[in-house]
Amino acid sequence: MNLKETIVNRVMQICNERGIKPNELAVLSGITPSTVYSFLDSTRNEFYISTIKKLCDGLEITLGEFFSTSEFDNLEQEIK
């Protein structure tokens, strides 16, 4: 799994645990639904840490809590 897939999976995991749909996440995070859907689109590889921060704010978690999972720890090194 690559970084983008891992980030999207983490967002979806938290949303599923809390019963939050993408439109609701957009409202909670102060961003447009189209931005959330674009962010969650696995075919789009571009993303911004500022968007992740807004999503975390909406989910009331820190960036540290977001990235503090074994999935991020186990990502392969991208520079070889």
Coordinates of N, CA and C in Angstrom, one line a residue:
M1 N 0.8 -1.2 0.0 CA 0.0 0.0 0.0 C 0.9 1.2 0.0
N2 N 0.5 2.3 -0.8 CA 1.3 3.5 -0.8 C 0.8 4.5 0.2
L3 N 1.4 5.6 0.3 CA 1.1 6.6 1.3 C -0.3 7.2 1.1
K4 N -0.7 7.5 -0.1 CA -2.1 8.0 -0.3 C -3.1 7.0 0.1
E5 N -3.0 5.8 -0.3 CA -3.9 4.7 0.1 C -4.0 4.6 1.6
T6 N -2.9 4.7 2.3 CA -2.8 4.5 3.7 C -3.6 5.7 4.4
I7 N -3.4 6.9 3.9 CA -4.0 8.1 4.4 C -5.5 8.0 4.2
V8 N -5.9 7.6 3.0 CA -7.4 7.5 2.8 C -8.0 6.4 3.6
N9 N -7.3 5.3 3.8 CA -7.8 4.2 4.6 C -8.0 4.7 6.1
R10 N -7.0 5.5 6.5 CA -7.1 6.0 7.9 C -8.3 6.9 8.1
V11 N -8.5 7.8 7.2 CA -9.6 8.7 7.3 C -10.9 7.9 7.3
M12 N -11.0 7.0 6.4 CA -12.3 6.2 6.3 C -12.5 5.3 7.5
Q13 N -11.4 4.8 8.1 CA -11.5 4.0 9.3 C -12.1 4.8 10.4
I14 N -11.6 6.0 10.6 CA -12.1 6.9 11.7 C -13.5 7.3 11.4
C15 N -13.8 7.6 10.2 CA -15.2 8.0 9.8 C -16.2 6.8 10.1
N16 N -15.8 5.6 9.7 CA -16.6 4.4 9.9 C -16.8 4.1 11.4
E17 N -15.8 4.3 12.2 CA -15.9 4.1 13.6 C -16.9 5.0 14.2
R18 N -16.9 6.2 13.7 CA -17.8 7.3 14.2 C -19.1 7.5 13.5
G19 N -19.3 6.7 12.5 CA -20.6 6.8 11.7 C -20.7 8.1 10.9
I20 N -19.5 8.6 10.4 CA -19.5 9.9 9.7 C -19.4 9.6 8.2
K21 N -20.2 10.3 7.5 CA -20.2 10.2 6.0 C -19.3 11.3 5.5
P22 N -18.8 11.2 4.2 CA -18.0 12.3 3.7 C -18.6 13.7 3.7
N23 N -19.8 13.8 3.4 CA -20.4 15.2 3.5 C -20.4 15.7 4.9
E24 N -20.7 14.9 5.9 CA -20.6 15.3 7.3 C -19.2 15.7 7.7
L25 N -18.2 14.9 7.2 CA -16.8 15.2 7.5 C -16.5 16.6 6.9
A26 N -17.0 16.9 5.7 CA -16.7 18.2 5.1 C -17.2 19.3 6.0
V27 N -18.4 19.2 6.5 CA -19.0 20.2 7.3 C -18.2 20.4 8.6
L28 N -17.9 19.2 9.2 CA -17.1 19.3 10.5 C -15.7 19.9 10.3
S29 N -15.2 19.7 9.1 CA -13.8 20.2 8.8 C -13.7 21.6 8.2
G30 N -14.9 22.1 7.8 CA -14.9 23.4 7.2 C -14.3 23.5 5.8
I31 N -14.5 22.3 5.1 CA -14.0 22.3 3.7 C -15.2 21.8 2.8
T32 N -15.1 22.0 1.5 CA -16.2 21.6 0.7 C -16.3 20.1 0.5
P33 N -17.5 19.6 0.3 CA -17.7 18.2 0.0 C -16.8 17.7 -1.2
S34 N -16.7 18.6 -2.2 CA -15.9 18.2 -3.4 C -14.5 18.0 -3.0
T35 N -14.0 18.8 -2.1 CA -12.6 18.6 -1.6 C -12.4 17.3 -0.9
V36 N -13.4 16.9 -0.1 CA -13.3 15.6 0.6 C -13.4 14.5 -0.3
Y37 N -14.3 14.5 -1.3 CA -14.4 13.4 -2.3 C -13.2 13.3 -3.1
S38 N -12.6 14.5 -3.5 CA -11.4 14.5 -4.3 C -10.3 13.9 -3.5
F39 N -10.2 14.3 -2.2 CA -9.2 13.7 -1.3 C -9.3 12.2 -1.2
L40 N -10.5 11.7 -1.1 CA -10.7 10.3 -0.9 C -10.6 9.5 -2.2
D41 N -10.5 10.1 -3.3 CA -10.4 9.5 -4.6 C -9.0 8.8 -4.7
S42 N -9.0 7.5 -4.8 CA -7.7 6.8 -4.8 C -6.9 7.0 -6.1
T43 N -7.6 7.5 -7.2 CA -6.9 7.7 -8.4 C -6.1 9.0 -8.5
R44 N -6.4 9.9 -7.5 CA -5.7 11.2 -7.4 C -4.6 11.1 -6.4
N45 N -3.4 11.3 -6.8 CA -2.3 11.1 -5.9 C -1.8 12.3 -5.2
E46 N -2.3 13.5 -5.6 CA -1.9 14.7 -4.9 C -2.8 15.0 -3.7
F47 N -2.2 15.4 -2.6 CA -2.9 15.8 -1.4 C -2.0 16.7 -0.6
Y48 N -2.6 17.5 0.3 CA -1.9 18.5 1.0 C -2.0 18.2 2.5
I49 N -1.0 18.4 3.2 CA -1.0 18.2 4.7 C -2.0 19.2 5.3
S50 N -2.2 20.4 4.7 CA -3.2 21.3 5.3 C -4.6 20.7 5.2
T51 N -4.9 19.9 4.2 CA -6.2 19.3 4.1 C -6.3 18.2 5.2
I52 N -5.2 17.4 5.4 CA -5.2 16.4 6.4 C -5.4 17.1 7.8
K53 N -4.8 18.2 8.0 CA -4.9 18.9 9.3 C -6.4 19.4 9.5
K54 N -7.0 19.9 8.4 CA -8.4 20.3 8.6 C -9.3 19.1 8.9
L55 N -9.1 18.0 8.2 CA -9.8 16.8 8.5 C -9.6 16.3 9.9
C56 N -8.4 16.4 10.4 CA -8.1 16.0 11.8 C -8.8 17.0 12.7
D57 N -8.8 18.3 12.4 CA -9.5 19.2 13.3 C -11.0 18.9 13.3
G58 N -11.6 18.6 12.2 CA -13.0 18.2 12.1 C -13.3 16.9 12.9
L59 N -12.3 16.0 12.9 CA -12.5 14.7 13.6 C -12.1 14.9 15.1
E60 N -11.6 16.1 15.5 CA -11.1 16.4 16.8 C -10.0 15.4 17.3
I61 N -9.0 15.2 16.4 CA -7.8 14.5 16.7 C -6.6 15.3 16.3
T62 N -5.5 15.0 16.8 CA -4.2 15.6 16.4 C -3.6 14.9 15.2
L63 N -2.7 15.6 14.5 CA -2.0 15.0 13.5 C -1.2 13.8 14.0
G64 N -0.7 13.9 15.2 CA 0.0 12.8 15.8 C -0.8 11.6 16.0
E65 N -2.1 11.8 16.5 CA -3.0 10.7 16.6 C -3.4 10.1 15.3
F66 N -3.5 10.9 14.3 CA -3.9 10.4 13.0 C -2.8 9.5 12.4
F67 N -1.5 9.9 12.5 CA -0.4 9.2 11.9 C 0.2 8.1 12.8
S68 N -0.3 8.0 14.1 CA 0.2 7.1 15.0 C -0.4 5.7 14.9
T69 N -0.2 5.0 13.8 CA -0.7 3.7 13.6 C 0.4 2.8 12.9
S70 N 0.2 1.6 13.1 CA 1.3 0.6 12.5 C 1.3 0.7 11.0
E71 N 0.1 1.1 10.4 CA 0.1 1.2 8.9 C 1.1 2.2 8.4
F72 N 1.2 3.3 9.1 CA 2.2 4.3 8.7 C 3.6 3.9 9.0
D73 N 3.8 3.2 10.2 CA 5.1 2.7 10.5 C 5.6 1.7 9.6
N74 N 4.7 1.0 8.9 CA 5.1 -0.1 8.1 C 5.2 0.2 6.6
L75 N 5.0 1.5 6.3 CA 5.1 1.9 4.8 C 6.6 1.7 4.4
E76 N 6.7 1.2 3.1 CA 8.1 1.0 2.6 C 8.7 2.3 2.4
Q77 N 10.0 2.4 2.5 CA 10.8 3.6 2.2 C 10.7 3.9 0.7
E78 N 10.4 5.1 0.4 CA 10.2 5.5 -1.0 C 11.5 5.8 -1.7
I79 N 12.6 6.1 -1.0 CA 13.9 6.4 -1.6 C 14.7 5.1 -1.4
K80 N 15.2 4.6 -2.4 CA 16.0 3.3 -2.3 C 17.3 3.5 -3.0

